[in-house]
mmCIF file of C-alpha atoms and ligand atoms in Angstrom:
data_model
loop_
_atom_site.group_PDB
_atom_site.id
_atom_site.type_symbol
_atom_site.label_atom_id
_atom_site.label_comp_id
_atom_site.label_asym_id
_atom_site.label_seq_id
_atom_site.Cartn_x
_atom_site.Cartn_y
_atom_site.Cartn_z
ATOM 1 C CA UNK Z 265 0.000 0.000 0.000
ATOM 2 C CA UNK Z 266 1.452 3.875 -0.986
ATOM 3 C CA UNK Z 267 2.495 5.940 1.413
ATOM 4 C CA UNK Z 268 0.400 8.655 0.068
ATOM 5 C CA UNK Z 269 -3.021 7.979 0.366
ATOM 6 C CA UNK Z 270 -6.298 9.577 -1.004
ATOM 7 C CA UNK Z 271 -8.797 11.434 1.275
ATOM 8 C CA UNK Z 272 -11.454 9.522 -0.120
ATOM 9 C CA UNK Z 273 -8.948 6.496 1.178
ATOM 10 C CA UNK Z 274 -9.052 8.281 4.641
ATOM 11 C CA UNK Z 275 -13.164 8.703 4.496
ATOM 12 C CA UNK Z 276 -13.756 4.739 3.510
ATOM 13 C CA UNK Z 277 -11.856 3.323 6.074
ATOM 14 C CA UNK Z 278 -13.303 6.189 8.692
ATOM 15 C CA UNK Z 279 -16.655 5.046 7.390
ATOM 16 C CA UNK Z 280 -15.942 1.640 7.226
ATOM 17 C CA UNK Z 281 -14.860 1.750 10.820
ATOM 18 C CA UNK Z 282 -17.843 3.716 12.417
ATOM 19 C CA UNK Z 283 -20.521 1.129 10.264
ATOM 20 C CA UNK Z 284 -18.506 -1.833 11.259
ATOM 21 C CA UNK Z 285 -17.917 -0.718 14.811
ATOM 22 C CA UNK Z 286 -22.117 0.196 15.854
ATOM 23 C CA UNK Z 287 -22.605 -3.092 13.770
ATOM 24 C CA UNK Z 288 -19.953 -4.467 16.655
ATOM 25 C CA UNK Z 289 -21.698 -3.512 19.479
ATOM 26 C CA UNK Z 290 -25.280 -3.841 18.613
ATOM 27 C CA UNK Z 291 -24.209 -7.816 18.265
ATOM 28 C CA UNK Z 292 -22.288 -8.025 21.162
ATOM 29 C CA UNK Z 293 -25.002 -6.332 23.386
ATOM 30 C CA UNK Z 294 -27.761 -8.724 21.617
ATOM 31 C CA UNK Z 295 -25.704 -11.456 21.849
ATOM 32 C CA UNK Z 296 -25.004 -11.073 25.324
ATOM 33 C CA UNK Z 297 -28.548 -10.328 26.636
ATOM 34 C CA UNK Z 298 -30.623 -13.018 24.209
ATOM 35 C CA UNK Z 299 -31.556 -16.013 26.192
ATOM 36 C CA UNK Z 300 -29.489 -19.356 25.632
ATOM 37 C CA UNK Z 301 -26.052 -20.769 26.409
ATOM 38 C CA UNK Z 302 -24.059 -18.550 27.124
ATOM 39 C CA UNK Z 303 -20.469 -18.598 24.775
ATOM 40 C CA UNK Z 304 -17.294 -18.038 26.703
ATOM 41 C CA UNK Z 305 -16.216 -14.036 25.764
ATOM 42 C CA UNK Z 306 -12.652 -15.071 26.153
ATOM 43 C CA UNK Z 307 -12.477 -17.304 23.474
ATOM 44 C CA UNK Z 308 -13.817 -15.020 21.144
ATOM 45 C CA UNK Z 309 -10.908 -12.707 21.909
ATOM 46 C CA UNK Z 310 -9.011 -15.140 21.557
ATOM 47 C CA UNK Z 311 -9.757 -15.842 18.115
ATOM 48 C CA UNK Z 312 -9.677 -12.600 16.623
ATOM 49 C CA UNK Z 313 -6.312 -12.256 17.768
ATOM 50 C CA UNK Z 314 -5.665 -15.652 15.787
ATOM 51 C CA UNK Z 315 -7.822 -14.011 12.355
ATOM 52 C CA UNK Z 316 -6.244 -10.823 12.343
ATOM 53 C CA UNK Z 317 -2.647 -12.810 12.673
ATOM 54 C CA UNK Z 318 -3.575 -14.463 9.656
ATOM 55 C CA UNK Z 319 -5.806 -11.800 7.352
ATOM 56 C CA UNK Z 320 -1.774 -9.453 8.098
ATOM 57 C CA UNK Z 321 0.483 -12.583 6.565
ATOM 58 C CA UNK Z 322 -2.122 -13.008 4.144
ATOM 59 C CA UNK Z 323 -1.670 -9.322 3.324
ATOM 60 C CA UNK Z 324 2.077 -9.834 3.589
ATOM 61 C CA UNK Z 325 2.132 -12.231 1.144
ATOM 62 C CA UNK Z 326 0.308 -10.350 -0.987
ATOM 63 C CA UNK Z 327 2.889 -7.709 -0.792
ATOM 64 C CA UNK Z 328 5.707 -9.855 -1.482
ATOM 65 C CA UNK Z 329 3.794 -11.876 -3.907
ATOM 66 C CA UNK Z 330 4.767 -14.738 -2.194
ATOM 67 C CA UNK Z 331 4.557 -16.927 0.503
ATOM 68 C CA UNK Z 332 8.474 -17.016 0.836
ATOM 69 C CA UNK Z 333 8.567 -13.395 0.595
ATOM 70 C CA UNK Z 334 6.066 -13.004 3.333
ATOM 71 C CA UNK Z 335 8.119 -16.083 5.505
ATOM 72 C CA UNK Z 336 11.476 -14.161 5.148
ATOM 73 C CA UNK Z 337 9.783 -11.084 6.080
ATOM 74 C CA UNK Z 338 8.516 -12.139 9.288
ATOM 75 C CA UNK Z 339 11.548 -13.870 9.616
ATOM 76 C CA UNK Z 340 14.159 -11.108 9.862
ATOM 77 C CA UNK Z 341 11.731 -8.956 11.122
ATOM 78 C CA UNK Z 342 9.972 -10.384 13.992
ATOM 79 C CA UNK Z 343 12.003 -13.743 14.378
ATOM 80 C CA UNK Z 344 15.555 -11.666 14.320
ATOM 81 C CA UNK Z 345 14.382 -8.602 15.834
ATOM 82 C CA UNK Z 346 13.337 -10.093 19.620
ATOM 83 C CA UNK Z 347 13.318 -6.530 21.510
ATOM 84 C CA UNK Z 348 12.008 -4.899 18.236
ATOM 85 C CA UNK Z 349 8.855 -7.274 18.934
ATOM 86 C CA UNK Z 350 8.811 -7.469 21.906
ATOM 87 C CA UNK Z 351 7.561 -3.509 22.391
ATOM 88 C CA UNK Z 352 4.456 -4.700 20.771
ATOM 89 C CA UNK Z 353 4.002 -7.038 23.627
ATOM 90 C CA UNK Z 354 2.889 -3.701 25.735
ATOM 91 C CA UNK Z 355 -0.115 -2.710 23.665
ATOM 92 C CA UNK Z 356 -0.740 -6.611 22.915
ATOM 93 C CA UNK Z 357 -1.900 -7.150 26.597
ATOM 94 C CA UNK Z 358 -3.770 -3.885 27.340
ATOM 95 C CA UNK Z 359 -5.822 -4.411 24.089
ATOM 96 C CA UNK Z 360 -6.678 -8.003 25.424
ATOM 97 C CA UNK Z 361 -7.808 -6.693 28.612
ATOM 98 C CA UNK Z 362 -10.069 -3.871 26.313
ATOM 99 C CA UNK Z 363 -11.193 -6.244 24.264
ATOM 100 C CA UNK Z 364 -12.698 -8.410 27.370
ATOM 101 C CA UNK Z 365 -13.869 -5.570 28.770
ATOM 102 C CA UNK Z 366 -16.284 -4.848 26.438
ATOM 103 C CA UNK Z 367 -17.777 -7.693 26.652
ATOM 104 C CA UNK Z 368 -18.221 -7.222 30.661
ATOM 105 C CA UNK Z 369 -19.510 -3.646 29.880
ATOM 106 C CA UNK Z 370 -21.834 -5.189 26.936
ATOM 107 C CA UNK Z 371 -23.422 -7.348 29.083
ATOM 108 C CA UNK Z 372 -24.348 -4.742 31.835
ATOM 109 C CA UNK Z 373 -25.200 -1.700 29.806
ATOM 110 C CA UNK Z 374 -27.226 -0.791 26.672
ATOM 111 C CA UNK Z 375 -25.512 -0.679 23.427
ATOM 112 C CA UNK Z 376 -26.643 3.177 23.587
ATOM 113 C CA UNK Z 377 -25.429 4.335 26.830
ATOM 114 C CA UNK Z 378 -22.024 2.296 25.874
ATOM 115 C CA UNK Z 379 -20.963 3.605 22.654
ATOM 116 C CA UNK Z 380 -22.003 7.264 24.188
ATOM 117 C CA UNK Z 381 -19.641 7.114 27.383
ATOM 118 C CA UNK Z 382 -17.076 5.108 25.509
ATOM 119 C CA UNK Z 383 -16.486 8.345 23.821
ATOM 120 C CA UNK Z 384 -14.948 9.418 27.066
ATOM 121 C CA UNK Z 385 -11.789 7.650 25.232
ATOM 122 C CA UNK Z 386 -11.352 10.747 23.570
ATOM 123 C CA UNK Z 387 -10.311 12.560 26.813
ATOM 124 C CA UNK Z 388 -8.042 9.613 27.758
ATOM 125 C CA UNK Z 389 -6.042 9.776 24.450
ATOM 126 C CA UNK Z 390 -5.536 13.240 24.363
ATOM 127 C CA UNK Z 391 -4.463 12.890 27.532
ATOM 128 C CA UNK Z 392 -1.688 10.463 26.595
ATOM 129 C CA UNK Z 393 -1.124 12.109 23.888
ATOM 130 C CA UNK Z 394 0.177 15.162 26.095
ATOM 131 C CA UNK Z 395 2.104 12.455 28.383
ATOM 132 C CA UNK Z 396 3.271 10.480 25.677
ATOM 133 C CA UNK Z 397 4.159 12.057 22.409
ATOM 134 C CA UNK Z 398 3.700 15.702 23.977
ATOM 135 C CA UNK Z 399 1.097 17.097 21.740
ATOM 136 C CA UNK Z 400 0.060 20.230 22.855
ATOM 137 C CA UNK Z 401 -3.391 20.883 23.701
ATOM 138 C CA UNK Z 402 -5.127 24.581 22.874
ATOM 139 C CA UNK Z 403 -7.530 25.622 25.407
ATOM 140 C CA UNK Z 404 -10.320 25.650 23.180
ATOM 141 C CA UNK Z 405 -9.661 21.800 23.213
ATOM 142 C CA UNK Z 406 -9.693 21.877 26.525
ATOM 143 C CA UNK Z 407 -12.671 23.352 26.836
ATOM 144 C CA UNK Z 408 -14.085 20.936 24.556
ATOM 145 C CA UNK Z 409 -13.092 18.256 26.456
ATOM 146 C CA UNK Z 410 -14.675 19.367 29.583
ATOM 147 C CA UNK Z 411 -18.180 19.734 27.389
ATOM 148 C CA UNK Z 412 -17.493 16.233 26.503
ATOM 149 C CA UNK Z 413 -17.473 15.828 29.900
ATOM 150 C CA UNK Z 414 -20.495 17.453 31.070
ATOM 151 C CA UNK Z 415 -22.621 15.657 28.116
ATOM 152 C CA UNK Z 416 -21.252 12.331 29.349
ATOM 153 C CA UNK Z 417 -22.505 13.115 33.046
ATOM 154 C CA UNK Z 418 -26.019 13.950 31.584
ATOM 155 C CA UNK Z 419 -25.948 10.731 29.375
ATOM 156 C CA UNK Z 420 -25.435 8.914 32.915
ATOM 157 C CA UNK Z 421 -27.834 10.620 34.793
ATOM 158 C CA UNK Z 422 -30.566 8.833 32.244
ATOM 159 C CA UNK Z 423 -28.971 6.001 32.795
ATOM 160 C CA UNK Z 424 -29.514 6.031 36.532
ATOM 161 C CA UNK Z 425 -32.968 6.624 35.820
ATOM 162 C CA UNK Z 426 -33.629 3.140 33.559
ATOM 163 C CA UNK Z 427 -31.475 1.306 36.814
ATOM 164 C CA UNK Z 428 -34.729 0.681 39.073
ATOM 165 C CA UNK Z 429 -36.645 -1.384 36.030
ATOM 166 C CA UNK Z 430 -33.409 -3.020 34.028
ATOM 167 C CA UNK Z 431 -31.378 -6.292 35.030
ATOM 168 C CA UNK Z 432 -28.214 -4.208 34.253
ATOM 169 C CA UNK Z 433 -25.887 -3.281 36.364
ATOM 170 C CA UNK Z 434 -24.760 0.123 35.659
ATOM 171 C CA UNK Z 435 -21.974 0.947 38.115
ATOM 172 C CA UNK Z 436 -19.938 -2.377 36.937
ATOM 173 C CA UNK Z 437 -20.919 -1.049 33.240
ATOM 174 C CA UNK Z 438 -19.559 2.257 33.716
ATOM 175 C CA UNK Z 439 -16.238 1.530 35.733
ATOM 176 C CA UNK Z 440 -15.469 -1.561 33.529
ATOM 177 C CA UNK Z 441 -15.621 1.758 30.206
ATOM 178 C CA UNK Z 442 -13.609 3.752 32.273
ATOM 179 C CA UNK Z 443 -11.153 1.188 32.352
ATOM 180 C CA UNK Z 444 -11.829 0.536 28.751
ATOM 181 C CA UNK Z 445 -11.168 4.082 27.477
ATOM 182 C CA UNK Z 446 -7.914 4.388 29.741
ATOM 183 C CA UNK Z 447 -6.479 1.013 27.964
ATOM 184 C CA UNK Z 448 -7.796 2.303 24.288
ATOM 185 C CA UNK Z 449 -6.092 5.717 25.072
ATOM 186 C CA UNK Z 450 -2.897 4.471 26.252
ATOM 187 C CA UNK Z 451 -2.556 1.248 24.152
ATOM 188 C CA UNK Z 452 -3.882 3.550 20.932
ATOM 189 C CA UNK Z 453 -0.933 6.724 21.590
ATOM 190 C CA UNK Z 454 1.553 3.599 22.559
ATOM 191 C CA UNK Z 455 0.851 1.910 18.919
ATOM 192 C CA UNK Z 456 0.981 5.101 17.359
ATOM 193 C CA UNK Z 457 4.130 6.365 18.640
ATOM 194 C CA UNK Z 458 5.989 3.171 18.161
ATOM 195 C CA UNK Z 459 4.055 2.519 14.067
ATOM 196 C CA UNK Z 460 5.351 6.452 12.950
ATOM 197 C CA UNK Z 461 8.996 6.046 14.973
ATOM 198 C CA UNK Z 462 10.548 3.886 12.966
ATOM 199 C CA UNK Z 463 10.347 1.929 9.198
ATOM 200 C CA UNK Z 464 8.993 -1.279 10.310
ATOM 201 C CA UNK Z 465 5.791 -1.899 8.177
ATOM 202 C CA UNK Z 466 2.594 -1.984 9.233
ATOM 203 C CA UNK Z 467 1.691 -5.481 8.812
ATOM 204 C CA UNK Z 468 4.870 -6.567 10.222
ATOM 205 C CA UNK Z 469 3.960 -4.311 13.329
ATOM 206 C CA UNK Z 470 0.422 -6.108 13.331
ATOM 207 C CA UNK Z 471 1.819 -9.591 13.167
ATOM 208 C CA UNK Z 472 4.232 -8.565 16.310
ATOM 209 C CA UNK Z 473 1.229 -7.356 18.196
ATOM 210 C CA UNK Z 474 -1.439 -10.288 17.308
ATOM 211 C CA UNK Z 475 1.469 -13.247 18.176
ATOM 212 C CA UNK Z 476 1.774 -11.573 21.290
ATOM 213 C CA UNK Z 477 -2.114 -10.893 21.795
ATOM 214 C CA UNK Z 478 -2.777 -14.362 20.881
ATOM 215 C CA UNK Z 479 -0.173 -15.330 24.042
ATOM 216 C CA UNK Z 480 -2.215 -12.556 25.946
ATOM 217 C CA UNK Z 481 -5.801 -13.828 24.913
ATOM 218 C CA UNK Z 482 -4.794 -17.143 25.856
ATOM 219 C CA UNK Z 483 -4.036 -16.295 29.789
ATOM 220 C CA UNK Z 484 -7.167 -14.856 29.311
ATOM 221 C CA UNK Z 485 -9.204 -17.907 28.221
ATOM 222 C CA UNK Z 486 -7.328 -19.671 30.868
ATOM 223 C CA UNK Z 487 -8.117 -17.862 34.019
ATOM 224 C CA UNK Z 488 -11.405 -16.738 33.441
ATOM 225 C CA UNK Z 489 -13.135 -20.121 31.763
ATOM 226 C CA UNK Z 490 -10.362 -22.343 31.763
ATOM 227 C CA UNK Z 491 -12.318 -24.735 34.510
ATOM 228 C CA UNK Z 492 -15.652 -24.083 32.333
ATOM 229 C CA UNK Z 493 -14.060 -24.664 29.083
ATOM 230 C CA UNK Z 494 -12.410 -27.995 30.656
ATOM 231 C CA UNK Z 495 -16.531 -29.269 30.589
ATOM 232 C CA UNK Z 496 -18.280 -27.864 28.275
ATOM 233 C CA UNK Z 497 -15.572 -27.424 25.695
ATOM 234 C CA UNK Z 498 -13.877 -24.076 23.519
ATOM 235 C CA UNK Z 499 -16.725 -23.132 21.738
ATOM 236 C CA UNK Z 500 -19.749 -23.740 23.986
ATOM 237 C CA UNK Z 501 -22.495 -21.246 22.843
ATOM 238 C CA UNK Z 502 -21.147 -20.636 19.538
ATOM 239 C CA UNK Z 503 -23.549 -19.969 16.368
ATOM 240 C CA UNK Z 504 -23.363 -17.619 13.366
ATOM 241 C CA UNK Z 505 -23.792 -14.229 15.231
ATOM 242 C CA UNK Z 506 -20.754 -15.239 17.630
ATOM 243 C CA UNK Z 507 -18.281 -15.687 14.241
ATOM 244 C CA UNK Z 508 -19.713 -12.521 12.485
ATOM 245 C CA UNK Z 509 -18.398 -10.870 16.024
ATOM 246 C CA UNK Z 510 -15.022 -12.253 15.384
ATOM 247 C CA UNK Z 511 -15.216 -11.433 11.631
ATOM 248 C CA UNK Z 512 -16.247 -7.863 12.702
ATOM 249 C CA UNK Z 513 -13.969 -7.272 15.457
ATOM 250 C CA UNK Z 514 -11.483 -8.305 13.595
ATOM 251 C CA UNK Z 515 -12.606 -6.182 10.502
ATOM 252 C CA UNK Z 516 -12.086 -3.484 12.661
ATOM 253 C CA UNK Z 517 -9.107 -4.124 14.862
ATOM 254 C CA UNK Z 518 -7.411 -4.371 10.981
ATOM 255 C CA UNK Z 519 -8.911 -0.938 10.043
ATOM 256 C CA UNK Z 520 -8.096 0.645 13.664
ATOM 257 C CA UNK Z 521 -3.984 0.329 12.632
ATOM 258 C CA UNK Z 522 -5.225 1.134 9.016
ATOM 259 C CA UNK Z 523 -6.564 4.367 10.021
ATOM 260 C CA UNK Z 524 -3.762 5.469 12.568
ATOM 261 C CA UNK Z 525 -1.205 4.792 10.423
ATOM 262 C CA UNK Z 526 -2.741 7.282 8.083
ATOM 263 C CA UNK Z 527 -4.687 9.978 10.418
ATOM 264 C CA UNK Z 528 -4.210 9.685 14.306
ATOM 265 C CA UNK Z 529 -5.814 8.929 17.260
ATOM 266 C CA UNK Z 530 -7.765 11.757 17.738
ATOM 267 C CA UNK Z 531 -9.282 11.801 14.416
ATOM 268 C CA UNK Z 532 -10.054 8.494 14.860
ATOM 269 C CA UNK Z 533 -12.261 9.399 17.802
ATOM 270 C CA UNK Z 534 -13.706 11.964 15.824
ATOM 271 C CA UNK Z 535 -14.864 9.482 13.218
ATOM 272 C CA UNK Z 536 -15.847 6.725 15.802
ATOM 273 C CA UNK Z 537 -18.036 9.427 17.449
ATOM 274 C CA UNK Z 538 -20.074 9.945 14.668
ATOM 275 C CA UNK Z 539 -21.391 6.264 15.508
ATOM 276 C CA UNK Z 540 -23.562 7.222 18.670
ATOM 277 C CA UNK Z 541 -25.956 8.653 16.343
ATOM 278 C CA UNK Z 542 -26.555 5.428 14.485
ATOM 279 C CA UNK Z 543 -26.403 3.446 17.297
ATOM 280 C CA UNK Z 544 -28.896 5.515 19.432
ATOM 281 C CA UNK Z 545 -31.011 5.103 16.519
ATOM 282 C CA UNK Z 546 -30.767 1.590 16.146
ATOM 283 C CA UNK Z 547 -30.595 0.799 19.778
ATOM 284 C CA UNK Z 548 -34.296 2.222 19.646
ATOM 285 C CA UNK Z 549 -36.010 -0.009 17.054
ATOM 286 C CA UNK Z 550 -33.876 -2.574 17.664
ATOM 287 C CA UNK Z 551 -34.185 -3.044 21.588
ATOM 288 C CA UNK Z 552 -37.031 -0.716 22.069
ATOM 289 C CA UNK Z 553 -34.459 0.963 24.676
ATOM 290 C CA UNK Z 554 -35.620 4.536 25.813
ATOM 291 C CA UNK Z 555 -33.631 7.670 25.484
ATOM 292 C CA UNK Z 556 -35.082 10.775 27.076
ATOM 293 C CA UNK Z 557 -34.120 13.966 27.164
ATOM 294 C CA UNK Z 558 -30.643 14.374 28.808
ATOM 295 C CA UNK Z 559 -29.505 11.559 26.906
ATOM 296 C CA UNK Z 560 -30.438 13.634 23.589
ATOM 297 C CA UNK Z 561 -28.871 17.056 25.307
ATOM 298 C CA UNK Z 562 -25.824 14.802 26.515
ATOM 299 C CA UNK Z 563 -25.038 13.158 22.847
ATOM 300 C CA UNK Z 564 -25.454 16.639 21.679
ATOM 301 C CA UNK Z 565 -23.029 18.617 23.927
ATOM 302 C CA UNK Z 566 -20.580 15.393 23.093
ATOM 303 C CA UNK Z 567 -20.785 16.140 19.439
ATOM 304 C CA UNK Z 568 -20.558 19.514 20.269
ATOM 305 C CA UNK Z 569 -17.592 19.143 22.226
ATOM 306 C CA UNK Z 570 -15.835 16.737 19.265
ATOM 307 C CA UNK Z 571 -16.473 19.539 16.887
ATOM 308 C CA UNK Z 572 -14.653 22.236 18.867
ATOM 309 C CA UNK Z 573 -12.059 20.000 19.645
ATOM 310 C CA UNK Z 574 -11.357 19.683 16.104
ATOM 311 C CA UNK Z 575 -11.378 23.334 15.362
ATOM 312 C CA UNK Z 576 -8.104 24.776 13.755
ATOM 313 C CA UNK Z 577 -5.778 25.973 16.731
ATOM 314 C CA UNK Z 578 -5.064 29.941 16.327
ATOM 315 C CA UNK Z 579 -1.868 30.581 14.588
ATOM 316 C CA UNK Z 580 0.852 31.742 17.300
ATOM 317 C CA UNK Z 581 1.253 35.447 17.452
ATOM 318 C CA UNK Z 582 4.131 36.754 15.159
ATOM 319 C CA UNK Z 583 7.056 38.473 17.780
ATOM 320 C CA UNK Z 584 6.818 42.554 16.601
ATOM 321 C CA UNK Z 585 9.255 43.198 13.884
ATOM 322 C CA UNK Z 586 12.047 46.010 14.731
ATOM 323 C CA UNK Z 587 12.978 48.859 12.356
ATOM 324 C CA UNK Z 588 16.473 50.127 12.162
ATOM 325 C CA UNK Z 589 16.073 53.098 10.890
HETATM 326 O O1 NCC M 969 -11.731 1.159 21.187
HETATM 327 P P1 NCC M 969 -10.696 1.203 20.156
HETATM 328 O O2 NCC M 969 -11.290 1.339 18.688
HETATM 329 O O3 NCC M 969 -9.631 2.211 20.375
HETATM 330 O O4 NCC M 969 -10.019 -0.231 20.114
HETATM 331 C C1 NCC M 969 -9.071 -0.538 19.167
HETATM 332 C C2 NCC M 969 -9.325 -1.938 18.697
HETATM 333 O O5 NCC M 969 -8.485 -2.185 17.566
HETATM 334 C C3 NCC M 969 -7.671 -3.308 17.783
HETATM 335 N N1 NCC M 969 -6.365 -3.030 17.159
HETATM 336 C C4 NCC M 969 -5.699 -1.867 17.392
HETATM 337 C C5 NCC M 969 -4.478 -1.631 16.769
HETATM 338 C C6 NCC M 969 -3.976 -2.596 15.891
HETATM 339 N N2 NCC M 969 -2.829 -2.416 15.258
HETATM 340 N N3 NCC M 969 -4.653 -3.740 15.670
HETATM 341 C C7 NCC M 969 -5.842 -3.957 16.296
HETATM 342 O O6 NCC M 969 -6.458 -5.019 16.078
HETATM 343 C C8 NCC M 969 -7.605 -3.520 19.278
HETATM 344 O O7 NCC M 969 -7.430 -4.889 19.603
HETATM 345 C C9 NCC M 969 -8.967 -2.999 19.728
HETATM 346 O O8 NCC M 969 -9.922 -4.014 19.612
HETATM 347 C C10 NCC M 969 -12.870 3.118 18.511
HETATM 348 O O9 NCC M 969 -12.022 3.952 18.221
HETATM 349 O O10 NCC M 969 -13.959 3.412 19.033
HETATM 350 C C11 NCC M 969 -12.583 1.666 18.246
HETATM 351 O O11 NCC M 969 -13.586 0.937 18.915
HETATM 352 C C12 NCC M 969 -13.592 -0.467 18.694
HETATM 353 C C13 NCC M 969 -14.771 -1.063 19.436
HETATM 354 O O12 NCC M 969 -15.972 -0.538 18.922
HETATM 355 C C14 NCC M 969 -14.664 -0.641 20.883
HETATM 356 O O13 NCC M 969 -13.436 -1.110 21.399
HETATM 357 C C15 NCC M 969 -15.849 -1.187 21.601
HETATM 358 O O14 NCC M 969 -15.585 -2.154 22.429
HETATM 359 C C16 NCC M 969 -13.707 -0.761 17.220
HETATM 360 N N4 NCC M 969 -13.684 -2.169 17.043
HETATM 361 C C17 NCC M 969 -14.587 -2.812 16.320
HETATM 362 O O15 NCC M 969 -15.428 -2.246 15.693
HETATM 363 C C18 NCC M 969 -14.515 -4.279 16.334
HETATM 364 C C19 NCC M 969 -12.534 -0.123 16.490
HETATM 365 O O16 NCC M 969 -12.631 -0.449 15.129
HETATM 366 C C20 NCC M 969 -12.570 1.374 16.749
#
């Protein structure tokens, strides 16, 4: 793939990202609140990590237009290169432990009320941005991050009211997103800043990241259902909607790296953002969940607050030019 790539590149893999990602969560959420065995979230984890390892050699060998090229590729670049790899082992593990979370926060929240206060992620990677890469924030993006703040407090508030007549449980929904948005922040900067920082490829960065998220995944599996997968067996639970999950998250794990190598995190959130809408919308015929008012005025002020935050910053005031006359 060029360097150089169109915007309309940029816009279909933004778009394909936001569709794919409310199509994500609607399924999850349904998936996890139909009645039924329930499939072990784990191993589902687990083997995206093992499609998007194979869907980047498949692309490598593309590349190389062969399956030797693609062999002594990953060879002398992953084999060969042992600290090299192993700084993808960092972002590996704190994806894995996203990645489950959503499934806890899935199961305890509406799709609705998740994809709104997941948004909160843009706070936490502009926050590591400042930490990590030391981008430098305008206080007009400051100030739209404490609107973003304000319409995810309002967002919860009608959430609180729906907690007297729903099964979920809110407060582990919420803390399990904070968590969430604080490991797609960090982990997101930490790919990022390691991708643009050197020539490795792409691919051969995803490969170093999915061997060691499949190692990650797999402690996973193990300590959570490793007793419950011991009886009823890897893929209890399992029908069509739990593999178009893995095809989608891994659809979109593959366009995530896709997208930052060619925008950044923050206009990633931007883009993901744009999702609430649809999923708000579709949460509503599709559930028959209810949205009042301060969710409306809360998904609002965060849309509000995403378009500020992407406002040009002023240009720095030109020092006064002396005259010798
Ligand atoms: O939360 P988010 O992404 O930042 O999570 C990033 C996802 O991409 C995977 N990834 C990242 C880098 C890389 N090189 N390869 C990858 O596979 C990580 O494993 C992680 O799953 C977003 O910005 O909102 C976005 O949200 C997710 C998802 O909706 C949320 O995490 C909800 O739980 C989207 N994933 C899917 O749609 C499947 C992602 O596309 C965008």
């Amino acid at each position: 793939m060029a360097d150089d790539v169109t915007l309309a590149f940029k816009l279909y893999i933004l778009m394909v990202l936001t569709i794919n990602g409310t199509g994500y969560i609607l399924l999850v959420r349904y998936t996890r609140s139909r009645e039924g065995p329930m499939y072990y979230s784990t191993t589902t984890v687990m083997l995206t990590e093992i499609s998007k390892l194979l869907i980047s050699l498949m692309i490598l060998i593309k590349e190389h237009r062969s399956i030797r090229g693609m062999i002594s590729d990953v060879y002398m670049n992953v084999i060969c290169k042992p600290s090299d790899s192993f700084k993808m082992c960092i972002p590996s593990v704190i994806y894995a432990i996203q990645n489950n979370l959503a499934f806890f926060a899935l199961s305890n929240l509406d799709a609705a009320t998740y994809q709104v206060t997941y948004q909160l992620k843009v706070l936490t990677t502009a926050m590591f941005m400042v930490l990590m890469i030391g981008k430098p924030i305008s206080r007009t993006q400051w100030t739209a991050l404490l609107i973003l703040f304000t319409g995810i407090a309002l967002v919860q508030l009608d959430s609180a009211n729906v907690k007297q007549d729903s099964h979920y449980n809110y407060t582990y929904g919420l803390v399990a997103i904070i968590l969430s948005c604080l490991c797609s922040g960090f982990a997101g900067v930490y790919f990022e800043k390691v991708l643009k920082g050197s020539d490795t490829s792409l691919w051969i960065r995803n490969v170093q990241m999915y061997l060691f998220g499949i190692i990650s995944a797999f402690i996973g599996v193990v300590t959570k259902d490793g007793n419950n997968i011991m009886e009823h067996g890897f893929l209890y639970g399992y029908n069509f909607s739990i593999y178009c999950i893995i095809g989608m998250a891994s659809i979109g794990g593959l366009y995530t790296s896709v997208v930052v190598k060619y925008t950044d995190n923050i206009i990633k959130g931007f883009s993901t953002a744009v999702s609430i809408v649809a999923s708000v919308i579709c949460s509503y015929f599709m559930f028959g969940s209810s949205f009042g008012q301060y969710f409306l005025v809360g998904a609002g002020l965060v849309m509000l607050a995403i378009y500020l935050y992407s406002l040009p910053k002023p240009a720095p005031k030109a020092a006064p030019v002396t005259q010798n006359v």
